[in-house]
Amino acid sequence: MIRSLTFFLMLSLSFSLFATEARPKIGLVLSGGGAKGAAHIGVLKVLEENRIPVDYIAGTSIGAYVAGMYALGYSAAEIEKIMLNESWSDGYSDTIPRQDLSYRNKQQRDRFNIPVNIGYSEEEIKVPNGLLRGQTMSQLLQRSTGLVNQFGHFDELAIPYRAVATDLETSKAVVISHGSIVKAMQASATVPGALQPLEFEGKLLIDGGIGNNMPVDVVKALGADIIIAVDIGSSLVKKEELTSALAVLNQLSTMLTNASTDKQKSLLTDDDILIRPDVGEMSTTDFTIMPKAFSLGEKAAIEHLTSLKGLSVEQHDFALYLAKKKQLRRRWLEDINHPVVNIVFDNHSKVSDSVLRETLGIEEGEVVSQEQLAKGIAAIYSLDKFERVDAEFIDTDQGRVLSLNTHAKSWGPNYFQLGFSWEDDFTLDSAVSFDLSYTFTDLTDIGGEWRNELRLGYEKLVASELYLPLDYDQSFYARAELGYELKDWNFYESNAKALQLSQSLYRGDIGIGFNYIKEGMIEFGLTGESGELENKAFIDTIEYDTFGAYLKFGYDDLNSINFPTEGNRFTFNLFYRQENTLDLFGIDRSDNSFQVEADWRGALSFGNHAFVGIASLATVDMDDSFSVHMSELGGFLNLSGYHKNALVGPHKVFGAFVYQYDLGQDVLGMTDYPLYLGGSLEAGNVWAIRSEANLDDLIYSGSLFLGTDTGIGPAALGFGWADDGEKAIFLFIGKNW
């Protein structure tokens, strides 16, 4: 019934507009130019204010985005509100927020903090064909356009529309005229090298600026009699500014796009109008300039007002034109309110459809909101198994069909991971650590992994872990790990090293676990360890071996491991062991031990102020004998006045309160990374014998620091002190936990 009424209304509007058919058809061409694209909206505003209809529209890169939005039926004011309030810089980061990762993946990211995408398979090293995957940009575009369906042809839009991209294989321009408007926009704006090419009908597509940055010919081919072309391309810089490789590359890119623009300008006639806003010197990547670019676009259009007014139509005719656009827009907006009747998985990965369905969180029969779909896509992408995850709607007479498309990482299925840390307290000792792992994935149909790890630096480690999910939902798993470790135990007196023991050990774990939620796990199993302690001053060594069982519980939804502003992380471990020791005198001792470890870190924030709590407790019930299972205190936010791990003992109590003020965002206007000015109050100690543990012996400590979370983990510089007179200056980069 609704579609019939729509047909008759469209028919009546067509008859009403018949008298104006004699007017020339106007085509609008919007060029590429990155952040300067807000200038296009300023031009659209002037066109609307002067009742100038647009019959055809096409664009390249950011021009394809603005053109697509206008073709969908959005007004200039609506596009301005959406575009200028969107966080465009977020579109150039595909990092999964820590709090969205699974518990296991959080621990892996904390250990391997250098964000590299390197894989190995088929006897070759593989990397992505772009620094970014384009996932976040895709979701940004989908937020802008709403949950529109795939179009059989872009002529169905309120204004017939085309997006222009470049075929990476041939360098030829590709005109996109159908399908997903989000994909069309993204393909046209895929900066080569920065974003991965988008595959469309067998072609790898990148930014259309190289092939055709201002597609005048495309709009002429649609049937436009008069062209209004808006050029926001960059200007070439002077030789004085060509002082770096990046500057030279930018200049070459500008040459290529300007060459394609100049070719299109030659197609313009005296009847056509070329608008060139004064944005040539502005940045294409600094999205803070968008309000200024909008004003410059409006100003440039006004300067051509005399020519533009010749294209104006009467108020009545323009009202009919707007009504037709609104009616066409309503046609697909109504479809958005229809329920989903089927969910189809176009799954190009080893992750099961059942996991995808459960993670998506959408059921047949629901009317899907934009927020709900975005949340579901983000949850699937956060499984960290995919290169891209996106969704498309196909509208049928029965309702909406949701097609979820997943693409496994193209540089897999085997991956390298890297980790690095450097901590210094301006003494002769520095703690430097480098971690490397190589992981085989997809060993089984339900996601088995084999991880091999190497650690070099102040601690050495070689380890291998087999992790096997036991069900298709990956809730239950089995895990086995073997490792060899070499590290030093440094014992301090008055914060100065007094004794050093070297420990070498072989260890093994085998267990079964349950991921009770994405953020948490519980695991129990068997553990064993065999090793020795030695000091170069001693002739003999202390040999030991331990065997027993363990129970581990963990929950983690912190948004950062070092400078959190929200969430909690809690771990609780129990170990029951038989410990056998052969001491320096050749006496063999055998005792049972019961070890408890509990750690918590939680954070909350108000504006630019964050408050963090830290607490930890450890004890070993084996006071009559020596145990190698010690706890350590000392270092940043771990009794900050002391050297790293300066206090060692089997019994530990520690607590801290930390305040963080985001100086960078609040005062300096930094948006990429926070810059925290912070301080802490801390208390703790370790004891050799539990009966001697007394809260009156607590050491009170504090710190002042300046820190940030970077792309390779946290970094901080600060000063710590303790109430017993100990002091330390600390500097660390990379992981610190």
PDB file of N, CA and C in Angstrom, residues 177-251:
ATOM      1  N   SER A 177      28.725   2.658  -9.669  1.00  0.00           N
ATOM      2  CA  SER A 177      27.357   3.122  -9.914  1.00  0.00           C
ATOM      3  C   SER A 177      26.295   2.288  -9.216  1.00  0.00           C
ATOM      4  N   HIS A 178      26.702   1.311  -8.388  1.00  0.00           N
ATOM      5  CA  HIS A 178      25.705   0.452  -7.755  1.00  0.00           C
ATOM      6  C   HIS A 178      26.308  -0.227  -6.539  1.00  0.00           C
ATOM      7  N   GLY A 179      25.434  -0.875  -5.756  1.00  0.00           N
ATOM      8  CA  GLY A 179      25.884  -1.639  -4.601  1.00  0.00           C
ATOM      9  C   GLY A 179      25.827  -0.850  -3.315  1.00  0.00           C
ATOM     10  N   SER A 180      26.795  -1.078  -2.454  1.00  0.00           N
ATOM     11  CA  SER A 180      26.853  -0.426  -1.144  1.00  0.00           C
ATOM     12  C   SER A 180      27.430   0.970  -1.296  1.00  0.00           C
ATOM     13  N   ILE A 181      26.668   1.966  -0.878  1.00  0.00           N
ATOM     14  CA  ILE A 181      27.167   3.339  -0.985  1.00  0.00           C
ATOM     15  C   ILE A 181      28.325   3.563  -0.016  1.00  0.00           C
ATOM     16  N   VAL A 182      28.341   2.841   1.105  1.00  0.00           N
ATOM     17  CA  VAL A 182      29.464   2.947   2.042  1.00  0.00           C
ATOM     18  C   VAL A 182      30.739   2.446   1.378  1.00  0.00           C
ATOM     19  N   LYS A 183      30.666   1.308   0.690  1.00  0.00           N
ATOM     20  CA  LYS A 183      31.838   0.785   0.003  1.00  0.00           C
ATOM     21  C   LYS A 183      32.272   1.708  -1.129  1.00  0.00           C
ATOM     22  N   ALA A 184      31.311   2.298  -1.805  1.00  0.00           N
ATOM     23  CA  ALA A 184      31.649   3.217  -2.884  1.00  0.00           C
ATOM     24  C   ALA A 184      32.417   4.419  -2.345  1.00  0.00           C
ATOM     25  N   MET A 185      31.916   4.983  -1.252  1.00  0.00           N
ATOM     26  CA  MET A 185      32.610   6.115  -0.631  1.00  0.00           C
ATOM     27  C   MET A 185      34.002   5.721  -0.168  1.00  0.00           C
ATOM     28  N   GLN A 186      34.101   4.561   0.494  1.00  0.00           N
ATOM     29  CA  GLN A 186      35.376   4.157   1.062  1.00  0.00           C
ATOM     30  C   GLN A 186      36.390   3.821  -0.013  1.00  0.00           C
ATOM     31  N   ALA A 187      35.954   3.143  -1.063  1.00  0.00           N
ATOM     32  CA  ALA A 187      36.875   2.829  -2.153  1.00  0.00           C
ATOM     33  C   ALA A 187      37.446   4.109  -2.744  1.00  0.00           C
ATOM     34  N   SER A 188      36.601   5.106  -2.924  1.00  0.00           N
ATOM     35  CA  SER A 188      37.041   6.368  -3.519  1.00  0.00           C
ATOM     36  C   SER A 188      38.021   7.113  -2.636  1.00  0.00           C
ATOM     37  N   ALA A 189      37.980   6.865  -1.311  1.00  0.00           N
ATOM     38  CA  ALA A 189      38.812   7.608  -0.354  1.00  0.00           C
ATOM     39  C   ALA A 189      39.902   6.758   0.276  1.00  0.00           C
ATOM     40  N   THR A 190      40.221   5.615  -0.313  1.00  0.00           N
ATOM     41  CA  THR A 190      41.230   4.725   0.258  1.00  0.00           C
ATOM     42  C   THR A 190      42.619   5.198  -0.140  1.00  0.00           C
ATOM     43  N   VAL A 191      43.258   5.919   0.773  1.00  0.00           N
ATOM     44  CA  VAL A 191      44.581   6.476   0.506  1.00  0.00           C
ATOM     45  C   VAL A 191      45.575   5.337   0.332  1.00  0.00           C
ATOM     46  N   PRO A 192      46.239   5.241  -0.827  1.00  0.00           N
ATOM     47  CA  PRO A 192      47.148   4.113  -1.068  1.00  0.00           C
ATOM     48  C   PRO A 192      48.315   4.110  -0.086  1.00  0.00           C
ATOM     49  N   GLY A 193      48.601   2.918   0.446  1.00  0.00           N
ATOM     50  CA  GLY A 193      49.682   2.786   1.414  1.00  0.00           C
ATOM     51  C   GLY A 193      49.209   2.970   2.840  1.00  0.00           C
ATOM     52  N   ALA A 194      48.291   3.923   3.054  1.00  0.00           N
ATOM     53  CA  ALA A 194      47.774   4.173   4.403  1.00  0.00           C
ATOM     54  C   ALA A 194      46.627   3.227   4.723  1.00  0.00           C
ATOM     55  N   LEU A 195      45.733   3.026   3.766  1.00  0.00           N
ATOM     56  CA  LEU A 195      44.588   2.142   3.943  1.00  0.00           C
ATOM     57  C   LEU A 195      44.682   0.994   2.951  1.00  0.00           C
ATOM     58  N   GLN A 196      44.219  -0.170   3.373  1.00  0.00           N
ATOM     59  CA  GLN A 196      44.242  -1.316   2.475  1.00  0.00           C
ATOM     60  C   GLN A 196      43.278  -1.105   1.316  1.00  0.00           C
ATOM     61  N   PRO A 197      43.666  -1.501   0.113  1.00  0.00           N
ATOM     62  CA  PRO A 197      42.753  -1.385  -1.031  1.00  0.00           C
ATOM     63  C   PRO A 197      41.443  -2.115  -0.769  1.00  0.00           C
ATOM     64  N   LEU A 198      40.388  -1.609  -1.336  1.00  0.00           N
ATOM     65  CA  LEU A 198      39.074  -2.229  -1.176  1.00  0.00           C
ATOM     66  C   LEU A 198      38.762  -3.038  -2.428  1.00  0.00           C
ATOM     67  N   GLU A 199      38.374  -4.290  -2.221  1.00  0.00           N
ATOM     68  CA  GLU A 199      38.079  -5.157  -3.350  1.00  0.00           C
ATOM     69  C   GLU A 199      36.635  -4.947  -3.797  1.00  0.00           C
ATOM     70  N   PHE A 200      36.462  -4.706  -5.079  1.00  0.00           N
ATOM     71  CA  PHE A 200      35.132  -4.466  -5.645  1.00  0.00           C
ATOM     72  C   PHE A 200      35.075  -5.088  -7.034  1.00  0.00           C
ATOM     73  N   GLU A 201      34.224  -6.107  -7.168  1.00  0.00           N
ATOM     74  CA  GLU A 201      34.010  -6.786  -8.448  1.00  0.00           C
ATOM     75  C   GLU A 201      35.332  -7.213  -9.084  1.00  0.00           C
ATOM     76  N   GLY A 202      36.196  -7.816  -8.257  1.00  0.00           N
ATOM     77  CA  GLY A 202      37.446  -8.355  -8.759  1.00  0.00           C
ATOM     78  C   GLY A 202      38.566  -7.347  -8.902  1.00  0.00           C
ATOM     79  N   LYS A 203      38.320  -6.093  -8.602  1.00  0.00           N
ATOM     80  CA  LYS A 203      39.343  -5.054  -8.713  1.00  0.00           C
ATOM     81  C   LYS A 203      39.779  -4.601  -7.322  1.00  0.00           C
ATOM     82  N   LEU A 204      41.053  -4.238  -7.210  1.00  0.00           N
ATOM     83  CA  LEU A 204      41.552  -3.607  -5.998  1.00  0.00           C
ATOM     84  C   LEU A 204      41.507  -2.096  -6.205  1.00  0.00           C
ATOM     85  N   LEU A 205      40.662  -1.440  -5.405  1.00  0.00           N
ATOM     86  CA  LEU A 205      40.429  -0.016  -5.619  1.00  0.00           C
ATOM     87  C   LEU A 205      41.095   0.825  -4.542  1.00  0.00           C
ATOM     88  N   ILE A 206      41.627   1.963  -4.973  1.00  0.00           N
ATOM     89  CA  ILE A 206      42.220   2.947  -4.072  1.00  0.00           C
ATOM     90  C   ILE A 206      41.651   4.323  -4.408  1.00  0.00           C
ATOM     91  N   ASP A 207      42.140   5.322  -3.719  1.00  0.00           N
ATOM     92  CA  ASP A 207      41.678   6.699  -3.864  1.00  0.00           C
ATOM     93  C   ASP A 207      41.568   7.106  -5.333  1.00  0.00           C
ATOM     94  N   GLY A 208      40.445   7.709  -5.684  1.00  0.00           N
ATOM     95  CA  GLY A 208      40.210   8.089  -7.078  1.00  0.00           C
ATOM     96  C   GLY A 208      41.001   9.292  -7.542  1.00  0.00           C
ATOM     97  N   GLY A 209      41.747   9.944  -6.632  1.00  0.00           N
ATOM     98  CA  GLY A 209      42.477  11.148  -7.009  1.00  0.00           C
ATOM     99  C   GLY A 209      43.483  10.927  -8.108  1.00  0.00           C
ATOM    100  N   ILE A 210      44.058   9.730  -8.157  1.00  0.00           N
ATOM    101  CA  ILE A 210      45.057   9.452  -9.192  1.00  0.00           C
ATOM    102  C   ILE A 210      44.383   9.269 -10.548  1.00  0.00           C
ATOM    103  N   GLY A 211      43.283   8.535 -10.562  1.00  0.00           N
ATOM    104  CA  GLY A 211      42.604   8.248 -11.828  1.00  0.00           C
ATOM    105  C   GLY A 211      41.772   9.406 -12.347  1.00  0.00           C
ATOM    106  N   ASN A 212      41.052  10.077 -11.432  1.00  0.00           N
ATOM    107  CA  ASN A 212      40.179  11.182 -11.863  1.00  0.00           C
ATOM    108  C   ASN A 212      39.740  11.953 -10.620  1.00  0.00           C
ATOM    109  N   ASN A 213      40.458  13.005 -10.296  1.00  0.00           N
ATOM    110  CA  ASN A 213      40.207  13.709  -9.044  1.00  0.00           C
ATOM    111  C   ASN A 213      39.016  14.651  -9.109  1.00  0.00           C
ATOM    112  N   MET A 214      38.574  15.003 -10.285  1.00  0.00           N
ATOM    113  CA  MET A 214      37.400  15.876 -10.412  1.00  0.00           C
ATOM    114  C   MET A 214      36.589  15.407 -11.622  1.00  0.00           C
ATOM    115  N   PRO A 215      35.704  14.416 -11.419  1.00  0.00           N
ATOM    116  CA  PRO A 215      35.107  13.672 -12.538  1.00  0.00           C
ATOM    117  C   PRO A 215      34.048  14.437 -13.334  1.00  0.00           C
ATOM    118  N   VAL A 216      34.501  15.443 -14.066  1.00  0.00           N
ATOM    119  CA  VAL A 216      33.596  16.209 -14.932  1.00  0.00           C
ATOM    120  C   VAL A 216      33.008  15.307 -16.012  1.00  0.00           C
ATOM    121  N   ASP A 217      33.866  14.460 -16.608  1.00  0.00           N
ATOM    122  CA  ASP A 217      33.392  13.605 -17.701  1.00  0.00           C
ATOM    123  C   ASP A 217      32.302  12.650 -17.243  1.00  0.00           C
ATOM    124  N   VAL A 218      32.386  12.204 -15.989  1.00  0.00           N
ATOM    125  CA  VAL A 218      31.397  11.258 -15.468  1.00  0.00           C
ATOM    126  C   VAL A 218      30.023  11.916 -15.385  1.00  0.00           C
ATOM    127  N   VAL A 219      29.960  13.149 -14.901  1.00  0.00           N
ATOM    128  CA  VAL A 219      28.678  13.838 -14.761  1.00  0.00           C
ATOM    129  C   VAL A 219      28.133  14.249 -16.121  1.00  0.00           C
ATOM    130  N   LYS A 220      29.004  14.609 -17.041  1.00  0.00           N
ATOM    131  CA  LYS A 220      28.544  14.909 -18.401  1.00  0.00           C
ATOM    132  C   LYS A 220      27.910  13.672 -19.032  1.00  0.00           C
ATOM    133  N   ALA A 221      28.527  12.507 -18.780  1.00  0.00           N
ATOM    134  CA  ALA A 221      27.996  11.263 -19.344  1.00  0.00           C
ATOM    135  C   ALA A 221      26.638  10.916 -18.758  1.00  0.00           C
ATOM    136  N   LEU A 222      26.357  11.379 -17.534  1.00  0.00           N
ATOM    137  CA  LEU A 222      25.051  11.135 -16.928  1.00  0.00           C
ATOM    138  C   LEU A 222      23.947  11.937 -17.616  1.00  0.00           C
ATOM    139  N   GLY A 223      24.325  13.005 -18.297  1.00  0.00           N
ATOM    140  CA  GLY A 223      23.329  13.806 -19.011  1.00  0.00           C
ATOM    141  C   GLY A 223      23.278  15.258 -18.589  1.00  0.00           C
ATOM    142  N   ALA A 224      24.250  15.728 -17.803  1.00  0.00           N
ATOM    143  CA  ALA A 224      24.237  17.113 -17.350  1.00  0.00           C
ATOM    144  C   ALA A 224      24.508  18.065 -18.512  1.00  0.00           C
ATOM    145  N   ASP A 225      23.726  19.158 -18.553  1.00  0.00           N
ATOM    146  CA  ASP A 225      23.948  20.199 -19.565  1.00  0.00           C
ATOM    147  C   ASP A 225      24.938  21.248 -19.072  1.00  0.00           C
ATOM    148  N   ILE A 226      24.879  21.517 -17.788  1.00  0.00           N
ATOM    149  CA  ILE A 226      25.773  22.504 -17.188  1.00  0.00           C
ATOM    150  C   ILE A 226      26.453  21.882 -15.976  1.00  0.00           C
ATOM    151  N   ILE A 227      27.750  22.102 -15.872  1.00  0.00           N
ATOM    152  CA  ILE A 227      28.545  21.540 -14.790  1.00  0.00           C
ATOM    153  C   ILE A 227      28.919  22.630 -13.789  1.00  0.00           C
ATOM    154  N   ILE A 228      28.719  22.325 -12.518  1.00  0.00           N
ATOM    155  CA  ILE A 228      29.309  23.123 -11.443  1.00  0.00           C
ATOM    156  C   ILE A 228      30.376  22.237 -10.821  1.00  0.00           C
ATOM    157  N   ALA A 229      31.642  22.604 -11.003  1.00  0.00           N
ATOM    158  CA  ALA A 229      32.756  21.799 -10.501  1.00  0.00           C
ATOM    159  C   ALA A 229      33.440  22.540  -9.357  1.00  0.00           C
ATOM    160  N   VAL A 230      33.705  21.801  -8.279  1.00  0.00           N
ATOM    161  CA  VAL A 230      34.358  22.380  -7.103  1.00  0.00           C
ATOM    162  C   VAL A 230      35.720  21.705  -6.930  1.00  0.00           C
ATOM    163  N   ASP A 231      36.782  22.494  -7.054  1.00  0.00           N
ATOM    164  CA  ASP A 231      38.149  21.992  -6.978  1.00  0.00           C
ATOM    165  C   ASP A 231      38.767  22.389  -5.642  1.00  0.00           C
ATOM    166  N   ILE A 232      39.059  21.405  -4.788  1.00  0.00           N
ATOM    167  CA  ILE A 232      39.700  21.682  -3.498  1.00  0.00           C
ATOM    168  C   ILE A 232      41.061  20.997  -3.419  1.00  0.00           C
ATOM    169  N   GLY A 233      41.654  20.748  -4.579  1.00  0.00           N
ATOM    170  CA  GLY A 233      42.954  20.098  -4.605  1.00  0.00           C
ATOM    171  C   GLY A 233      44.038  20.944  -3.964  1.00  0.00           C
ATOM    172  N   SER A 234      45.152  20.310  -3.629  1.00  0.00           N
ATOM    173  CA  SER A 234      46.262  20.991  -2.977  1.00  0.00           C
ATOM    174  C   SER A 234      47.128  21.724  -3.994  1.00  0.00           C
ATOM    175  N   SER A 235      47.815  22.737  -3.520  1.00  0.00           N
ATOM    176  CA  SER A 235      48.759  23.480  -4.351  1.00  0.00           C
ATOM    177  C   SER A 235      50.148  22.878  -4.189  1.00  0.00           C
ATOM    178  N   LEU A 236      50.960  22.985  -5.236  1.00  0.00           N
ATOM    179  CA  LEU A 236      52.345  22.540  -5.137  1.00  0.00           C
ATOM    180  C   LEU A 236      53.113  23.477  -4.214  1.00  0.00           C
ATOM    181  N   VAL A 237      54.028  22.920  -3.426  1.00  0.00           N
ATOM    182  CA  VAL A 237      54.800  23.735  -2.490  1.00  0.00           C
ATOM    183  C   VAL A 237      56.095  24.200  -3.144  1.00  0.00           C
ATOM    184  N   LYS A 238      56.690  25.239  -2.580  1.00  0.00           N
ATOM    185  CA  LYS A 238      57.937  25.796  -3.098  1.00  0.00           C
ATOM    186  C   LYS A 238      59.108  24.884  -2.728  1.00  0.00           C
ATOM    187  N   LYS A 239      60.216  25.060  -3.473  1.00  0.00           N
ATOM    188  CA  LYS A 239      61.369  24.178  -3.262  1.00  0.00           C
ATOM    189  C   LYS A 239      61.935  24.309  -1.854  1.00  0.00           C
ATOM    190  N   GLU A 240      61.740  25.486  -1.211  1.00  0.00           N
ATOM    191  CA  GLU A 240      62.247  25.668   0.150  1.00  0.00           C
ATOM    192  C   GLU A 240      61.585  24.717   1.143  1.00  0.00           C
ATOM    193  N   GLU A 241      60.392  24.234   0.804  1.00  0.00           N
ATOM    194  CA  GLU A 241      59.663  23.345   1.696  1.00  0.00           C
ATOM    195  C   GLU A 241      59.915  21.876   1.407  1.00  0.00           C
ATOM    196  N   LEU A 242      60.621  21.579   0.320  1.00  0.00           N
ATOM    197  CA  LEU A 242      60.876  20.187  -0.055  1.00  0.00           C
ATOM    198  C   LEU A 242      62.164  19.716   0.615  1.00  0.00           C
ATOM    199  N   THR A 243      62.104  19.588   1.927  1.00  0.00           N
ATOM    200  CA  THR A 243      63.300  19.304   2.720  1.00  0.00           C
ATOM    201  C   THR A 243      63.311  17.902   3.325  1.00  0.00           C
ATOM    202  N   SER A 244      62.342  17.080   2.996  1.00  0.00           N
ATOM    203  CA  SER A 244      62.298  15.722   3.549  1.00  0.00           C
ATOM    204  C   SER A 244      61.702  14.769   2.524  1.00  0.00           C
ATOM    205  N   ALA A 245      61.929  13.479   2.771  1.00  0.00           N
ATOM    206  CA  ALA A 245      61.371  12.462   1.869  1.00  0.00           C
ATOM    207  C   ALA A 245      59.854  12.521   1.856  1.00  0.00           C
ATOM    208  N   LEU A 246      59.243  12.772   3.038  1.00  0.00           N
ATOM    209  CA  LEU A 246      57.787  12.849   3.105  1.00  0.00           C
ATOM    210  C   LEU A 246      57.268  14.026   2.297  1.00  0.00           C
ATOM    211  N   ALA A 247      57.977  15.158   2.367  1.00  0.00           N
ATOM    212  CA  ALA A 247      57.558  16.331   1.599  1.00  0.00           C
ATOM    213  C   ALA A 247      57.629  16.053   0.100  1.00  0.00           C
ATOM    214  N   VAL A 248      58.670  15.334  -0.324  1.00  0.00           N
ATOM    215  CA  VAL A 248      58.800  14.997  -1.748  1.00  0.00           C
ATOM    216  C   VAL A 248      57.677  14.067  -2.183  1.00  0.00           C
ATOM    217  N   LEU A 249      57.358  13.061  -1.345  1.00  0.00           N
ATOM    218  CA  LEU A 249      56.272  12.143  -1.684  1.00  0.00           C
ATOM    219  C   LEU A 249      54.937  12.876  -1.773  1.00  0.00           C
ATOM    220  N   ASN A 250      54.683  13.798  -0.843  1.00  0.00           N
ATOM    221  CA  ASN A 250      53.450  14.591  -0.892  1.00  0.00           C
ATOM    222  C   ASN A 250      53.389  15.432  -2.160  1.00  0.00           C
ATOM    223  N   GLN A 251      54.541  15.974  -2.556  1.00  0.00           N
ATOM    224  CA  GLN A 251      54.580  16.781  -3.781  1.00  0.00           C
ATOM    225  C   GLN A 251      54.263  15.927  -5.002  1.00  0.00           C
TER     226      GLN A 251
END
